[in-house]
Coordinates of C-alpha atoms in Angstrom, one line a residue:
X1 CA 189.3 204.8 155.5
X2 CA 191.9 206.3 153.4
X3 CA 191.3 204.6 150.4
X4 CA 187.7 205.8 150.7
X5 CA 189.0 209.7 151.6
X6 CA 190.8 209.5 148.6
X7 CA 188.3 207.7 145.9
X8 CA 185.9 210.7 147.1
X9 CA 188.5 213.1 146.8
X10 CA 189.1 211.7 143.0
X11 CA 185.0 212.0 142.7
X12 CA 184.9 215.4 143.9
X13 CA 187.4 216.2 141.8
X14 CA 186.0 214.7 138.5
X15 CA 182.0 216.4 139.4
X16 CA 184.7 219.5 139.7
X17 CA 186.0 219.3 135.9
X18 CA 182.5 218.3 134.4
X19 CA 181.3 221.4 136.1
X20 CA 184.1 223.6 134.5
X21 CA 183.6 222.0 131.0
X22 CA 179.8 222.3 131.5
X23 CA 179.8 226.0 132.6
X24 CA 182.6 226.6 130.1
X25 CA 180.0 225.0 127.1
X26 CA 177.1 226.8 128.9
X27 CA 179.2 230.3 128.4
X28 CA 180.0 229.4 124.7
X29 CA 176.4 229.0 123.8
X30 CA 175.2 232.0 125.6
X31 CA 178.0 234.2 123.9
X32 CA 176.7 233.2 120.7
X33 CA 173.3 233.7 121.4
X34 CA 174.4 237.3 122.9
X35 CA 175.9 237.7 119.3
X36 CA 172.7 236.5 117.7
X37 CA 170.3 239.0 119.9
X38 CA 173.1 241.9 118.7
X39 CA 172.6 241.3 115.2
X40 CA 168.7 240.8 115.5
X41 CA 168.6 244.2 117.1
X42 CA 170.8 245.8 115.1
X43 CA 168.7 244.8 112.2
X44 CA 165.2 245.9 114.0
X45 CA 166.9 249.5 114.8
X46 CA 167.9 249.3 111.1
X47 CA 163.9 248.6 110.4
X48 CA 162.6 250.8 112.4
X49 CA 164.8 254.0 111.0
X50 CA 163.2 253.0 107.6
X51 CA 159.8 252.9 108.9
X52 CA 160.5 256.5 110.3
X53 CA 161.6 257.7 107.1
X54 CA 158.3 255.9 105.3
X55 CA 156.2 257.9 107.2
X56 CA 157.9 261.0 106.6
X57 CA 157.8 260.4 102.9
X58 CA 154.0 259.2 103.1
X59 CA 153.6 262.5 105.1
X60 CA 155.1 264.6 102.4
X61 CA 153.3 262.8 99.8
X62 CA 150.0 263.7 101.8
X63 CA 151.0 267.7 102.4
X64 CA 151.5 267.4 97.8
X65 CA 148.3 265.5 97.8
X66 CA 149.3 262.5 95.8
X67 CA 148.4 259.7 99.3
X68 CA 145.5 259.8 101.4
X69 CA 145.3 259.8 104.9
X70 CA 144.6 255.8 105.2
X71 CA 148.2 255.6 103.4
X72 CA 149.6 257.7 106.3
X73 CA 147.8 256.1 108.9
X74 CA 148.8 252.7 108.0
X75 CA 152.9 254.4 107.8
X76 CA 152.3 255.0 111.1
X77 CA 150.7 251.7 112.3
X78 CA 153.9 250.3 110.6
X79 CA 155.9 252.6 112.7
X80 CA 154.0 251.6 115.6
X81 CA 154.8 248.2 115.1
X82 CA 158.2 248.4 114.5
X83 CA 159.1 250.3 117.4
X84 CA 157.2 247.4 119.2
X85 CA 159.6 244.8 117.6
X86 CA 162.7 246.9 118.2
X87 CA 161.6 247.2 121.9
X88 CA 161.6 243.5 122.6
X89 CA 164.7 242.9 120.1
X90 CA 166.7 245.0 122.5
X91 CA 164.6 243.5 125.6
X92 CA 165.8 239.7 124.0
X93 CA 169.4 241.0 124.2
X94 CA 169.6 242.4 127.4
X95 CA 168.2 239.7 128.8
X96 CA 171.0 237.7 126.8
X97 CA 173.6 239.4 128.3
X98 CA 172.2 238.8 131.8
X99 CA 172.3 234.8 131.3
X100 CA 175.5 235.7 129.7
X101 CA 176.8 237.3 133.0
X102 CA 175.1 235.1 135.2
X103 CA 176.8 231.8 133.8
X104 CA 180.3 233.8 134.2
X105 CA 178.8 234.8 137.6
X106 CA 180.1 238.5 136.7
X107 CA 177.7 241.1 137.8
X108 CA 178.6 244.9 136.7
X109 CA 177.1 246.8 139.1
X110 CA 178.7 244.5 142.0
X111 CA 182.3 244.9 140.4
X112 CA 181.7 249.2 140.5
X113 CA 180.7 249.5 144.0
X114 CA 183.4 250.5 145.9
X115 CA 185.9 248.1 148.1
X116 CA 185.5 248.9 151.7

């Protein structure tokens, strides 16, 4: 009986490790992947500045008569669009950051209620 207390006791111990070093792999990915969302939305908000200024110029080009309106109206559909991708760029990275926090099982809003 002991020897069997303390073989599962070694077992336990071992699942205890691999589920450190898994969790601890798991975490590593995710950070990067957090990273790789930040960059992909910094790049979209980047885009989608451009894509405001386009229009702008298309408008001004418009109000001095050198583009039509289809050349404004497709500045805007761009616009359109990339508001669209920067919205779910940023979606993609919040959700990140939630797996991210879930694997470390840190939540943010649990840690700033108050401790009764």
């Amino acid at each position: 009986a002991v020897r069997n207390a303390i073989a599962r006791r070694r077992q336990a111990e071992n699942d205890l490790t691999e589920a450190n070093d898994r969790i601890a792999q798991q975490a590593q990915a995710q950070a990067r992947y957090v990273n790789f969302a930040a960059r992909t939305m910094a790049i979209s908000d980047r885009a989608l500045v451009a894509a405001e200024a386009n229009l702008r110029g298309k408008e001004a080009d418009f109000k001095r008569g050198v583009a039509s309106e289809s050349d404004v109206s497709l500045a805007e559909l761009a616009l359109f669009d990339q508001r669209y991708y920067s919205y779910v760029s940023r979606l993609d990275f919040l959700a990140k950051i939630g797996e991210f926090l879930g694997t470390l099982n840190q939540d943010p809003v649990v840690a700033a209620l108050p401790v009764k």
